[in-house]
Amino acid sequence: MRTIFRFITGIIKFVVCLIFIICLIGAGMAAYAFYIAPDRLTTEDINVESSLVSRDIDIAVIADTHFGAGFEAEDFDKVIDEINAEDVDIVLFLGDLIDDYNRYTIDDFSKGTGDPAVISEKLSEINASLGKFAVFGNHDYGGGAENHYEDIMNAGGFTVLKNESYVLPGTGLRLIGIDDLLLGYGSVSISESATSNMYDLILCHEPDIYDKLTGDDIDFMFAGHTHGGQINIPYLRDEFLPSLGSKYLKGEYSDGISTLYVNPGLGTTKIKARLFAEPEITYLHIKSI
């Protein structure tokens, strides 16, 4: 009888300890997700070689700032400093600049009413010798942003590509910008402008259109939109994965012909938390061979 009692007591102690450890781990993960991860800034370097470019080209890629209560203008300063320290040739922004334009310009945040002109000023501080380019995201159409986003980006020195291509003179590089496909006027047919005699790089907000691109001459594609899952835990992340952003989550994918890279973005939406999906600046280094 005493042996059975000890056995049962041991099991109870084990279960209690296990529950305590699980709760401790859960609390630690929650603290990291809410108070540490959203304020981190990581970088990822991708190196490719191509005979199609006439010179080495360094490109910085950012996405999904979602300016608002969870990501204010001063939070962008470290992004500016990081990119400028790398002395890149081109900067690409993949959409979702302001989380909710109407709310941002009306509601009071910690430092007062959100001012899009301040965002433009911050964007203008980013240096890129060959130019800065952007596409629309779904949040750049929703929330009253459609008639303002392009002006904000232009004031910050960015050229917004809407289903159009842009050849950078003397480089052999062509940028192909696809407009947002959820709330905008995106058309994958612009990908047909890719040719075999230039390095063709597509920028688009939603990654899952990668499967719909036409032609065999696309070399690289960048997308954002997913936040890398934001809360990147199975089942929980499904609450954060948006339409056209559930197949390609984050990182690099290839079909053997072209490569897709999904940038996990800088800001957050719904809640200011990230887990296993830290904010990132992606650098693409194209070496001429």
Coordinates of N, CA, C and O in Angstrom, one line a residue, residues 50-55 57 167-175 195 197-201 219 286:
S50 N 25.7 36.1 -62.4 CA 25.0 36.1 -63.6 C 25.8 36.8 -64.7 O 26.5 37.8 -64.4
S51 N 25.8 36.3 -65.9 CA 26.5 36.9 -67.0 C 25.6 38.0 -67.7 O 26.0 38.7 -68.6
L52 N 24.4 38.1 -67.2 CA 23.4 39.1 -67.8 C 23.6 40.5 -67.3 O 23.2 41.4 -68.0
V53 N 24.2 40.6 -66.1 CA 24.4 42.0 -65.6 C 25.9 42.4 -66.0 O 26.8 41.6 -66.0
S54 N 26.0 43.7 -66.2 CA 27.3 44.2 -66.7 C 28.2 44.7 -65.5 O 29.3 45.1 -65.8
R55 N 27.6 44.7 -64.3 CA 28.4 45.1 -63.1 C 27.8 44.4 -61.9 O 26.7 43.9 -62.0
I57 N 25.9 44.2 -58.5 CA 24.8 45.1 -58.1 C 24.3 44.6 -56.7 O 24.1 43.4 -56.5
V167 N 14.0 49.3 -66.7 CA 15.3 48.9 -67.0 C 16.3 49.9 -66.5 O 16.2 51.1 -66.8
L168 N 17.2 49.4 -65.6 CA 18.3 50.3 -65.1 C 19.4 50.5 -66.1 O 20.1 49.5 -66.4
P169 N 19.6 51.7 -66.7 CA 20.5 51.9 -67.8 C 21.9 51.4 -67.4 O 22.4 51.6 -66.3
G170 N 22.5 50.7 -68.4 CA 23.9 50.3 -68.2 C 24.2 49.2 -67.2 O 25.4 49.0 -66.8
T171 N 23.1 48.5 -66.8 CA 23.3 47.4 -65.8 C 23.0 46.0 -66.2 O 23.5 45.0 -65.7
G172 N 22.1 45.9 -67.2 CA 21.6 44.6 -67.6 C 20.5 44.1 -66.7 O 20.1 43.0 -66.8
L173 N 20.0 45.0 -65.8 CA 19.0 44.6 -64.8 C 17.6 45.2 -65.2 O 17.5 46.4 -65.4
R174 N 16.6 44.4 -65.2 CA 15.2 44.9 -65.4 C 14.4 44.6 -64.1 O 14.3 43.4 -63.7
L175 N 13.7 45.6 -63.6 CA 12.8 45.4 -62.5 C 11.4 45.3 -63.0 O 11.0 46.1 -63.9
T195 N 13.0 38.9 -70.5 CA 13.7 38.3 -71.7 C 15.0 37.7 -71.3 O 15.4 37.8 -70.2
N197 N 17.9 38.1 -72.4 CA 19.1 38.9 -72.5 C 19.3 39.9 -71.4 O 20.3 40.7 -71.4
M198 N 18.4 39.9 -70.4 CA 18.6 40.7 -69.2 C 18.3 39.9 -67.9 O 17.6 38.9 -68.0
Y199 N 18.8 40.4 -66.8 CA 18.5 39.8 -65.5 C 17.2 40.4 -65.1 O 17.1 41.6 -64.8
D200 N 16.1 39.6 -65.0 CA 14.8 40.1 -64.7 C 14.4 39.7 -63.3 O 14.3 38.6 -62.9
L201 N 14.1 40.8 -62.5 CA 13.8 40.7 -61.1 C 12.4 41.2 -60.9 O 12.1 42.3 -61.2
D219 N 14.4 35.6 -63.6 CA 15.5 35.1 -62.8 C 15.3 35.1 -61.3 O 15.7 34.2 -60.6
I286 N 24.2 40.6 -56.6 CA 24.3 40.0 -57.9 C 25.7 40.2 -58.5 O 26.1 41.4 -58.7

